[in-house]
Structures are given as structure tokens and as C-alpha cells.
PDB file of C-alpha atoms in Angstrom:
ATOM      1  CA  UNK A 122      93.178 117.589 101.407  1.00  0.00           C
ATOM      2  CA  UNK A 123      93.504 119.763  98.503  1.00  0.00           C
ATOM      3  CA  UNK A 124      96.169 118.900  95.853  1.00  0.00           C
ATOM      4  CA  UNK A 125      98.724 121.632  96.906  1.00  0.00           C
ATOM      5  CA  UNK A 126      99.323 119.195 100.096  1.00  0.00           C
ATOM      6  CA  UNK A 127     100.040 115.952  98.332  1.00  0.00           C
ATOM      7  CA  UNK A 128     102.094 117.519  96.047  1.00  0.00           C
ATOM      8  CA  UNK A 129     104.135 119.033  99.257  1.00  0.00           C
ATOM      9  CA  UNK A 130     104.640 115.743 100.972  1.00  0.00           C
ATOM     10  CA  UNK A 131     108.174 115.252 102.254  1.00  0.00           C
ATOM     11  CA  UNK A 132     109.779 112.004 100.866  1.00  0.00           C
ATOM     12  CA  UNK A 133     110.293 110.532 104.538  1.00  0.00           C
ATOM     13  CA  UNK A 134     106.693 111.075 105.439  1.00  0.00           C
ATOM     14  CA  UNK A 135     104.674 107.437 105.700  1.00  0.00           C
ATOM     15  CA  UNK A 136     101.347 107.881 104.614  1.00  0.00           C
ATOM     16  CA  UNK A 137      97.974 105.808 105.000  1.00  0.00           C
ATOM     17  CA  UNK A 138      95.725 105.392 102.869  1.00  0.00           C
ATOM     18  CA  UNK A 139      92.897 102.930 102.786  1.00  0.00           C
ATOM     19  CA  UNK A 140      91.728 100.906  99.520  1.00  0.00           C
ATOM     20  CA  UNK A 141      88.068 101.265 100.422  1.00  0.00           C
ATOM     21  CA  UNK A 142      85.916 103.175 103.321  1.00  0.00           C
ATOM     22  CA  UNK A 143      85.764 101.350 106.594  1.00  0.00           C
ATOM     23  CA  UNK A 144      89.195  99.619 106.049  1.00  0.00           C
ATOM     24  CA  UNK A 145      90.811 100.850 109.524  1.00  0.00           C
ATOM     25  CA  UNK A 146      93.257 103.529 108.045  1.00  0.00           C
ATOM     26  CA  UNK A 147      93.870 105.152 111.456  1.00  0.00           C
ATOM     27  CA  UNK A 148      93.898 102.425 113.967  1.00  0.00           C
ATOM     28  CA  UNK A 149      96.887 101.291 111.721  1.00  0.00           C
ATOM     29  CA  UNK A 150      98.404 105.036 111.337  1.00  0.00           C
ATOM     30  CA  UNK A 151      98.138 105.435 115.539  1.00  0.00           C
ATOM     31  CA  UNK A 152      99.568 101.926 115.681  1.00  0.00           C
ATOM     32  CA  UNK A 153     102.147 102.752 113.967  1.00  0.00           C
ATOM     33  CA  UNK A 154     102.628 106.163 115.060  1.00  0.00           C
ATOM     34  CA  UNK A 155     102.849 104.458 118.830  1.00  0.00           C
ATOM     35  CA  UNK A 156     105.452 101.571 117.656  1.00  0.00           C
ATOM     36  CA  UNK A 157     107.802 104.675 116.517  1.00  0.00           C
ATOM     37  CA  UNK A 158     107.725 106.724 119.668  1.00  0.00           C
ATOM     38  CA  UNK A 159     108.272 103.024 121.965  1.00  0.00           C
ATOM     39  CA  UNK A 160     111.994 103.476 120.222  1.00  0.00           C
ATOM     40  CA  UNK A 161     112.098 106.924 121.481  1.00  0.00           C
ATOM     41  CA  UNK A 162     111.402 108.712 118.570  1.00  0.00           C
ATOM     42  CA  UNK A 163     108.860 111.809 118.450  1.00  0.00           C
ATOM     43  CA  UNK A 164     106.156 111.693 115.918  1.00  0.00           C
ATOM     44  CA  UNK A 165     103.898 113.627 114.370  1.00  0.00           C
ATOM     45  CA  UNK A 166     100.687 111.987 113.238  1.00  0.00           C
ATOM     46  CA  UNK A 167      98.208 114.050 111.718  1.00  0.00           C
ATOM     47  CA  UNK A 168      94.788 113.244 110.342  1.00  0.00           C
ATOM     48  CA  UNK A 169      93.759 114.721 106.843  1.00  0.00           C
ATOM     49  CA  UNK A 170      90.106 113.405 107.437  1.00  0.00           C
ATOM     50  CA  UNK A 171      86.760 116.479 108.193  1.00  0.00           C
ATOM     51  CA  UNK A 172      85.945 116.369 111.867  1.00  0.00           C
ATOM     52  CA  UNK A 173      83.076 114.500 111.613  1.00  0.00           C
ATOM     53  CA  UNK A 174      84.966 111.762 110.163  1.00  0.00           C
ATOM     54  CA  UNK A 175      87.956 111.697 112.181  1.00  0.00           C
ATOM     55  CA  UNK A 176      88.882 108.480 113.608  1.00  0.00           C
ATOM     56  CA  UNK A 177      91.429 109.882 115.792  1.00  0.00           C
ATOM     57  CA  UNK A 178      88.658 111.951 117.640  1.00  0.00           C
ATOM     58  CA  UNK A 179      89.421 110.245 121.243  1.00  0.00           C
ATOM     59  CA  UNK A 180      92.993 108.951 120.481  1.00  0.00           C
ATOM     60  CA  UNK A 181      94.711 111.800 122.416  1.00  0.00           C
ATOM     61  CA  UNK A 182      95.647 111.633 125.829  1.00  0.00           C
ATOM     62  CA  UNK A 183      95.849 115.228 126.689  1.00  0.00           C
ATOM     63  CA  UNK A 184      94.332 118.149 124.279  1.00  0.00           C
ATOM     64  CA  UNK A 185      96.568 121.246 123.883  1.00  0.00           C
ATOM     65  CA  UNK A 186      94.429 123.693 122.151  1.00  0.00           C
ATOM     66  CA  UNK A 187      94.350 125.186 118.365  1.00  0.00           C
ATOM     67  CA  UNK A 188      96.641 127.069 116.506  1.00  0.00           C
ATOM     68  CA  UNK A 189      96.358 130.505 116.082  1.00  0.00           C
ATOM     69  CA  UNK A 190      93.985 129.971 112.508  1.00  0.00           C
ATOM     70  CA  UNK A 191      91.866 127.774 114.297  1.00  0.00           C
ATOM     71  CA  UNK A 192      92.827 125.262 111.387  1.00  0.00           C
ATOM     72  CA  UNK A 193      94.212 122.510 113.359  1.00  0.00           C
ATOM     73  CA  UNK A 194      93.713 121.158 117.042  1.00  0.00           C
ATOM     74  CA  UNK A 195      96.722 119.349 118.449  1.00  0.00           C
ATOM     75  CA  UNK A 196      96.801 116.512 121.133  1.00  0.00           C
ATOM     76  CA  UNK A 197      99.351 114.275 123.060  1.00  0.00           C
ATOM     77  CA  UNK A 198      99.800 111.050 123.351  1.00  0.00           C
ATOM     78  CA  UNK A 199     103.274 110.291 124.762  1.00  0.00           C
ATOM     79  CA  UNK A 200     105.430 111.083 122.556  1.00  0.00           C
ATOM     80  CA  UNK A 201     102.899 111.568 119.531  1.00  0.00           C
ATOM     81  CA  UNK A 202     101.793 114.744 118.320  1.00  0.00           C
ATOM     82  CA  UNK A 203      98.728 114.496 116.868  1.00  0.00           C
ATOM     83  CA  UNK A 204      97.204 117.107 114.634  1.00  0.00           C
ATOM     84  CA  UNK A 205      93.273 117.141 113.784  1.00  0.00           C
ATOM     85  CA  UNK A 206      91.324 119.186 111.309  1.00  0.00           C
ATOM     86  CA  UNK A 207      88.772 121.815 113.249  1.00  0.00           C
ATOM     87  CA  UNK A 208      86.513 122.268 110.416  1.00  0.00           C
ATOM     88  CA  UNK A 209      85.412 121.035 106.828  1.00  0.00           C
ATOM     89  CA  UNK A 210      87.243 123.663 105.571  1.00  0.00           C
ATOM     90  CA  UNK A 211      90.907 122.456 104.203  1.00  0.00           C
ATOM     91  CA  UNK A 212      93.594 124.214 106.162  1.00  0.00           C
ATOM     92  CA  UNK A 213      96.303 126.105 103.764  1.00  0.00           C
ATOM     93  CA  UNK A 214      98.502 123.446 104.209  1.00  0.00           C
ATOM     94  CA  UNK A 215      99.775 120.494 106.637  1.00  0.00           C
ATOM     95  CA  UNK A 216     100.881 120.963 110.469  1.00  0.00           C
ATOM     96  CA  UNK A 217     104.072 122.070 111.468  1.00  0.00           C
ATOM     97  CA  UNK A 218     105.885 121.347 115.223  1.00  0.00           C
ATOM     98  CA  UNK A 219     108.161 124.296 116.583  1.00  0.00           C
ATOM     99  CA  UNK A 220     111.676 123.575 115.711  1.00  0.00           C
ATOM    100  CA  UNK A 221     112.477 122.262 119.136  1.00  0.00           C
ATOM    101  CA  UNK A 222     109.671 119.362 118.564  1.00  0.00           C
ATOM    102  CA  UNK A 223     110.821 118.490 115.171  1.00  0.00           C
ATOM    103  CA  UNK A 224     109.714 114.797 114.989  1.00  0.00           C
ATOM    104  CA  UNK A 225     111.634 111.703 113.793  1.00  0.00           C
ATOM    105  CA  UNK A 226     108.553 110.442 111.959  1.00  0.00           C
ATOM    106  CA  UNK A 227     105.622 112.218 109.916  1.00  0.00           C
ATOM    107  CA  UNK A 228     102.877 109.614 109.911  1.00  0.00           C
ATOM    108  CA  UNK A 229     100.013 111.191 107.835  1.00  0.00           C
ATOM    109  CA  UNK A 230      96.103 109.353 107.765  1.00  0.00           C
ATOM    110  CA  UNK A 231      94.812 110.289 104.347  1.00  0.00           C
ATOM    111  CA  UNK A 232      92.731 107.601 104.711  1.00  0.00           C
ATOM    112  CA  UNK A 233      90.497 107.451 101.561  1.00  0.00           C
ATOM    113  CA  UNK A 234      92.250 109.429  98.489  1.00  0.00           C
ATOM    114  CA  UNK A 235      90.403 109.998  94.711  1.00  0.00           C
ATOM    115  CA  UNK A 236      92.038 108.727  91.708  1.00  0.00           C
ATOM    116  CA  UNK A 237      93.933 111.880  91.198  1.00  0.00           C
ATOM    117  CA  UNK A 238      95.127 112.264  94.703  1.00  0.00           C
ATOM    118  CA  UNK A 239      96.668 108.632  94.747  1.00  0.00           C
ATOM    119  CA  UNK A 240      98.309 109.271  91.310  1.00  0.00           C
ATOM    120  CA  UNK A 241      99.860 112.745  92.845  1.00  0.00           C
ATOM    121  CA  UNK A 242     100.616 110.411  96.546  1.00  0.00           C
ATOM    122  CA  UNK A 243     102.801 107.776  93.523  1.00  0.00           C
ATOM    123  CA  UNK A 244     105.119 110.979  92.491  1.00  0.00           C
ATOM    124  CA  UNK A 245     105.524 111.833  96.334  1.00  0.00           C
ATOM    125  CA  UNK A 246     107.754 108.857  96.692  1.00  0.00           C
ATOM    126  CA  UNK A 247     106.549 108.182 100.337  1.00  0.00           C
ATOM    127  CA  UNK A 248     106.334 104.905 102.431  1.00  0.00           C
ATOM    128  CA  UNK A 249     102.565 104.264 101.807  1.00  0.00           C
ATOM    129  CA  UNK A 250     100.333 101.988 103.632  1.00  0.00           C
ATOM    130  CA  UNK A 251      97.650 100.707 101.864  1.00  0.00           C
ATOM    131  CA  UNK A 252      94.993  99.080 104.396  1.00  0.00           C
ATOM    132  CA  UNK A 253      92.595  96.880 103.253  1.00  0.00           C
ATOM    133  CA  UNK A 254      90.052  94.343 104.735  1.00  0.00           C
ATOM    134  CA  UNK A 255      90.474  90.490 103.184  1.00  0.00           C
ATOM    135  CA  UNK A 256      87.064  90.531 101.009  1.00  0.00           C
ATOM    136  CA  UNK A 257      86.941  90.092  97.080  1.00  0.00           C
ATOM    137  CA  UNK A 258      85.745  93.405  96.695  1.00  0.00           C
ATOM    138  CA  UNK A 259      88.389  94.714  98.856  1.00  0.00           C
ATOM    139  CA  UNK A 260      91.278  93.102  97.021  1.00  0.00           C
ATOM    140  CA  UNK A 261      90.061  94.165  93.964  1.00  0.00           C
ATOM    141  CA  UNK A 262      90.130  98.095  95.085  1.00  0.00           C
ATOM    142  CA  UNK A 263      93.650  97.369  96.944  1.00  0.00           C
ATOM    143  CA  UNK A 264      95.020  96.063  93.306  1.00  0.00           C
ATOM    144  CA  UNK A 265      93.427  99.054  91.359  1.00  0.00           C
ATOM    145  CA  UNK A 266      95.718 101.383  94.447  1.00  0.00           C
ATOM    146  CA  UNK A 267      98.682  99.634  94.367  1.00  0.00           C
ATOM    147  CA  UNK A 268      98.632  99.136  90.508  1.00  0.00           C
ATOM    148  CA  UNK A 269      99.016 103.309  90.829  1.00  0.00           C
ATOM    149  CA  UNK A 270     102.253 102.802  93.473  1.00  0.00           C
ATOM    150  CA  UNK A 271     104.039 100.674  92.088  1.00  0.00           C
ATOM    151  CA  UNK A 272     107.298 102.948  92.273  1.00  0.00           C
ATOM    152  CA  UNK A 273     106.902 103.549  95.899  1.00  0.00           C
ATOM    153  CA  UNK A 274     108.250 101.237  98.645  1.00  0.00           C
ATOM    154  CA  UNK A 275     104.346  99.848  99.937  1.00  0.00           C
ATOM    155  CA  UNK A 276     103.523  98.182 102.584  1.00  0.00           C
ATOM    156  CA  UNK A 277      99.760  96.448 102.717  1.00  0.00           C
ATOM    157  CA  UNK A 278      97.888  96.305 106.486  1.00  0.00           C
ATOM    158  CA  UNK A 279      94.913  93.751 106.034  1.00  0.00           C
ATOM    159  CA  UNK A 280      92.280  94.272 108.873  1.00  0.00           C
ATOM    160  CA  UNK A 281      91.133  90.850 109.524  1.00  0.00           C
ATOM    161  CA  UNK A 282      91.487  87.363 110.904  1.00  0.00           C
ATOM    162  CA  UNK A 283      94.323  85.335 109.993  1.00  0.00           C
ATOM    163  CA  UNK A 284      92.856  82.831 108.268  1.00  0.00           C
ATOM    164  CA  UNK A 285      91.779  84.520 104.833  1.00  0.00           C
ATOM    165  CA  UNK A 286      88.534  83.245 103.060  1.00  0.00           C
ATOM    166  CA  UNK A 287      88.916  80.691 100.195  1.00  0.00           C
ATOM    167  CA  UNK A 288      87.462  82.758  97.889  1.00  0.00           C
ATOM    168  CA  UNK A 289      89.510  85.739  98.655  1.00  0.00           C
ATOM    169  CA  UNK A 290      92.933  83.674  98.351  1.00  0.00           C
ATOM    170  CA  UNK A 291      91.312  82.707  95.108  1.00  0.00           C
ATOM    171  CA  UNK A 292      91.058  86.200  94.216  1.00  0.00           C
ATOM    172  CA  UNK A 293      94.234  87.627  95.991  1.00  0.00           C
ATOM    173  CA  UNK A 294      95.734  89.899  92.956  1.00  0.00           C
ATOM    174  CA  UNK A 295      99.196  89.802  91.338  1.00  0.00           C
ATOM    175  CA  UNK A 296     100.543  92.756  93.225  1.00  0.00           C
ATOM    176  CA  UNK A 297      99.216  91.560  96.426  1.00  0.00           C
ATOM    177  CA  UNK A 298     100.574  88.270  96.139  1.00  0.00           C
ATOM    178  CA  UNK A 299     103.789  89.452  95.131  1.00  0.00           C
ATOM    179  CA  UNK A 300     104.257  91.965  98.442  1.00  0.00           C
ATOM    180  CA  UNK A 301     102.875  89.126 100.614  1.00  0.00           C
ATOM    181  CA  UNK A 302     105.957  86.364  99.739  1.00  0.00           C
ATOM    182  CA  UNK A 303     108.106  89.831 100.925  1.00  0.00           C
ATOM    183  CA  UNK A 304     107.049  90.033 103.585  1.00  0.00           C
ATOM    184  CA  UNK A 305     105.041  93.112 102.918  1.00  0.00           C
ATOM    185  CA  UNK A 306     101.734  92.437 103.794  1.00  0.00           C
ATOM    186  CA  UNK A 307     101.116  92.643 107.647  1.00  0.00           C
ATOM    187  CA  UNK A 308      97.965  91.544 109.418  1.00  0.00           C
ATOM    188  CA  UNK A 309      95.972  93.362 111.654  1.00  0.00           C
ATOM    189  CA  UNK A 310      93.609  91.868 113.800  1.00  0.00           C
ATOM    190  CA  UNK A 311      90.120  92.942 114.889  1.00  0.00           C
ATOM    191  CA  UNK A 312      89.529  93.722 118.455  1.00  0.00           C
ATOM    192  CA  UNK A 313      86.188  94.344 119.788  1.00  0.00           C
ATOM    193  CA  UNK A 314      86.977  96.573 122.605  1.00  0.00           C
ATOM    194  CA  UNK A 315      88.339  98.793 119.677  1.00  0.00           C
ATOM    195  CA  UNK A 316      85.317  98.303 117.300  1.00  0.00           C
ATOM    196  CA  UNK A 317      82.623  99.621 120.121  1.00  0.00           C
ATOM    197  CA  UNK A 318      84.715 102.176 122.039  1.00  0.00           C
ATOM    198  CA  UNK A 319      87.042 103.654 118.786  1.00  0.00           C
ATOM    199  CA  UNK A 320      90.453 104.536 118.824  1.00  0.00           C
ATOM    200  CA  UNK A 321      91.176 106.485 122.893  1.00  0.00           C
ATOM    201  CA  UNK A 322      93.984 107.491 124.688  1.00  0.00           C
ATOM    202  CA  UNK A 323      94.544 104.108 126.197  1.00  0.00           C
ATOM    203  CA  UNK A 324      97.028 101.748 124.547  1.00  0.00           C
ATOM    204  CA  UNK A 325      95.682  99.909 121.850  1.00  0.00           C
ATOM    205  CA  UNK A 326      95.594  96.221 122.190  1.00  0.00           C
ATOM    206  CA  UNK A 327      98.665  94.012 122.204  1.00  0.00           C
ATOM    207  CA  UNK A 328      98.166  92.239 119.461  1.00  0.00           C
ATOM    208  CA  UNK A 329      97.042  96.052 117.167  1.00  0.00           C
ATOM    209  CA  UNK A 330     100.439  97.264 118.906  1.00  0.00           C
ATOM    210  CA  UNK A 331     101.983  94.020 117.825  1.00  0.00           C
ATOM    211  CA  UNK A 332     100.918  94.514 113.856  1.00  0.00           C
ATOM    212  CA  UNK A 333     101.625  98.744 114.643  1.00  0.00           C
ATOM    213  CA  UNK A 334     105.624  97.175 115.257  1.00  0.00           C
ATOM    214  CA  UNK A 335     105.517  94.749 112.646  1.00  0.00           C
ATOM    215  CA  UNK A 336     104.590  97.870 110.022  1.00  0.00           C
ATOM    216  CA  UNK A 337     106.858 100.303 111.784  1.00  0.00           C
ATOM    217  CA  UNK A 338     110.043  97.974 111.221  1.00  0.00           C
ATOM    218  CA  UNK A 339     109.339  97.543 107.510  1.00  0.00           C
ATOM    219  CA  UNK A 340     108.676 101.592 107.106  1.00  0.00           C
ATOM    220  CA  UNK A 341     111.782 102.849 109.008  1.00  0.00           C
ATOM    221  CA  UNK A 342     115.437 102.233 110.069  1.00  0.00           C
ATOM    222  CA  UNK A 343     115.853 100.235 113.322  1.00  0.00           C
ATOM    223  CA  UNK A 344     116.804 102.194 116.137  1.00  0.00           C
ATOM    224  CA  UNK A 345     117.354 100.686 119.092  1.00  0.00           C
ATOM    225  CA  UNK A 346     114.898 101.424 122.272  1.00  0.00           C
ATOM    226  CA  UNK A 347     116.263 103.929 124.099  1.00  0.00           C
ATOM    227  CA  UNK A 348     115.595 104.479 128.131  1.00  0.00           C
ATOM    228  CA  UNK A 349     112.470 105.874 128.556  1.00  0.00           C
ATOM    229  CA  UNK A 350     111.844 108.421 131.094  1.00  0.00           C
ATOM    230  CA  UNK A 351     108.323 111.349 131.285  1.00  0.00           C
ATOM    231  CA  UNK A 352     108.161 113.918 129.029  1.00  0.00           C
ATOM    232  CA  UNK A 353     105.999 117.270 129.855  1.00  0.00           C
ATOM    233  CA  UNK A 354     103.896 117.927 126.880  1.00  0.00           C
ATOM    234  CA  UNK A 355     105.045 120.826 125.448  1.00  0.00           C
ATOM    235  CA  UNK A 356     102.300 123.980 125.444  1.00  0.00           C
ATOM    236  CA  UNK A 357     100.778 124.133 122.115  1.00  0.00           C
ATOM    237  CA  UNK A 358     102.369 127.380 120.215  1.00  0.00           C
ATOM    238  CA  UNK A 359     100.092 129.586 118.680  1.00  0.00           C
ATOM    239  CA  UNK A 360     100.555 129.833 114.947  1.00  0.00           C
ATOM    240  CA  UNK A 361     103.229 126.740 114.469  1.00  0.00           C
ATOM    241  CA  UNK A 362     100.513 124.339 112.952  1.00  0.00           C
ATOM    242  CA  UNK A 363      98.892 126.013 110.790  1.00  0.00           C
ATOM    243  CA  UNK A 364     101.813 127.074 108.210  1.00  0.00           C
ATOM    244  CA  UNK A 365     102.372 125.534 104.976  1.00  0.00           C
ATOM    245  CA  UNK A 366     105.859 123.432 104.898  1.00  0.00           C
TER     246      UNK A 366
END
């Protein structure tokens, strides 16, 4: 996204980023996008990445058209909103709900940022997610991001097995180790069904929506669950999502 849109991030957005390509930045923004809405909370999740390089593609249930630019096309998903680029070109600015859809929770895959872009996402003072896989090279890139956030409350998704490599605990960086004794570094496994069929409208697996609550409980308040009953998705409005907040 251009630089006028990190610099106009709301302070109670979350954002995702990833340390390196391939990391899994938005199977960990839809699984925490889903943990929100279980509490009964709407979100928005939208996905800065080009179209061809979307990994939210397929994660909709049920597609509600473009807005009236033809900047953004918007999907369901429960009781996520999810926003998608419709071409390479960047839209004037990010997605905005009508008033009476107004989420809870702005969950926002920026997946992989340049240099400048992180060091303009540090003076945003969001909740950022850094993901990460456990490999040398990929603690070394999540140090060099979270040496640039270290103002920010961060939270750290590893993609991976449990059981970290010895060299890679040999290698785990300051910053890293210090966010894991808090807590702050969350595991997220690696399911199969997930790495040959992508992110869909199906639930994600238990134990991705397990990590997805895990994340979502050190991002945002608790809120109790609240009874859940079917909501209608709402008709997509012409014009809403493509104006600059």
C-alpha cells in the first residue's frame, strides 16, 4: 500500500505483517479475524496484498460484489468483512463499512512491508503481529522487524512445529526471547489440508483456530461470548469501501 495508508492507520487497528515471504501472514490475520467475531464482535479484515498474491482469495464464504471504484471486492464470512484488492493498482485509501456495520476490530494483512513502511507501521502505534517461521534465517529477519517496533505492543505468530530446531533456539534473538518468557510469542501449527487447498470459507483447523484465540486474547480486551444467533449479510453498498478514512 502506498505510504498515505500506513500513515492513516487507526491506533486500534491490529496489523500483520510477516518477517519474510511465505511466513503465513493471512492464515494468522483470518485466524484471528475468526477468534474476534466467535465473541460476537464484527470485524473487518482486509488484505493490502495485489490480487495475484492474495492469500485470502477463497477465504470468503459468500462474495458481495465491488464498490462503486471497482477498488475493492468485499466478502463474508460470518461475521467478518473481508475486503480484497481488484487490481495492482493501489486503491486511494483503505476500506470503509457503512456506519451501521462499523466493526469492533480492524484486522489489516500487510503481509510483507519495506523498510520504510515498517518504520511508518512503528509511529502508527498499532497491535502488530509479526509472523515468522522457526528457521535461522527467519529469526534473523523477525529481529531486524521487531528491532523497528519496539514501542508498539507486538505479538510474534511462529508457523511451525512445536518443537523448535536446536540451531534455531541457538539463534533465537534478544527481542524474541524476551516476548517469548511474556507470553508473547504464540505458535501456529502447520496443517496440510491448509497447505494444499489455501485458506476457504470452511473453518480453519482447530488447532489454527486454537493459535487464532490464543493471539486474539493477547491483542484485545476480553469480552465475553455472547449468544450467537444468523446474521443476513448485509448487501454490499456501492461507494462505502472505497473512501479514504
Amino acid at each position: 500500500m502506498g505510504r498515505g495508508d500506513i500513515d492513516a492507520l487507526g491506533a486500534d487497528y491490529i496489523t500483520v505483517v510477516t518477517a519474510h515471504a511465505g511466513a503465513g501472514a493471512s492464515t494468522v490475520a483470518l485466524a484471528i479475524s475468526d477468534a474476534a467475531a466467535a465473541t460476537d464482535r464484527r470485524v473487518h479484515l482486509v488484505d493490502a496484498a495485489r490480487p495475484h498474491r492474495s492469500g485470502l482469495i477463497a477465504a470468503a464464504s459468500a462474495e458481495l460484489g465491488t464498490d462503486a471504484a471497482g477498488a475493492w471486492r468485499r466478502g463474508s464470512r460470518d461475521r467478518v468483512t473481508i475486503d480484497r484488492r481488484v487490481a495492482d493498482v493501489e486503491p486511494d485509501g483503505w476500506p470503509v463499512l457503512p456506519i451501521n456495520e462499523e466493526p469492533a476490530i480492524t484486522v489489516l494483512d500487510l503481509g510483507l512491508l519495506a523498510p520504510e513502511d515498517v518504520a511508518r507501521l512503528a509511529a502508527a502505534r498499532t497491535r502488530t503481529v509479526v509472523v515468522c517461521r522457526p528457521t535461522v534465517p527467519g529469526m534473523r529477519l523477525t529481529e531486524h522487524v521487531l528491532s523497528q517496533l519496539v514501542e508498539q505492543p507486538v505479538v510474534v505468530a511462529v508457523v511451525g512445529p512445536a518443537r523448535w530446531p536446536q540451531a534455531v533456539n541457538a539463534n533465537c534473538v534478544p527481542r524474541l526471547r524476551e516476548l517469548r518468557s511474556q507470553g508473547r510469542v504464540i505458535r501456529v501449527p502447520v496443517d496440510r489440508r491448509l497447505q494444499t487447498a489455501g485458506l476457504t470459507g470452511d473453518r480453519l483447523p482447530k488447532a489454527v483456530e486454537a493459535a487464532g484465540r490464543s493471539l486474539a486474547a493477547l491483542l484485545m480486551p476480553a469480552v465475553p461470548p455472547q449468544p450467537r444467533h444468523r446474521h443476513r449479510a448485509a448487501a454490499f453498498q456501492p461507494g462505502t469501501a472505497g473512501e479514504t478514512q
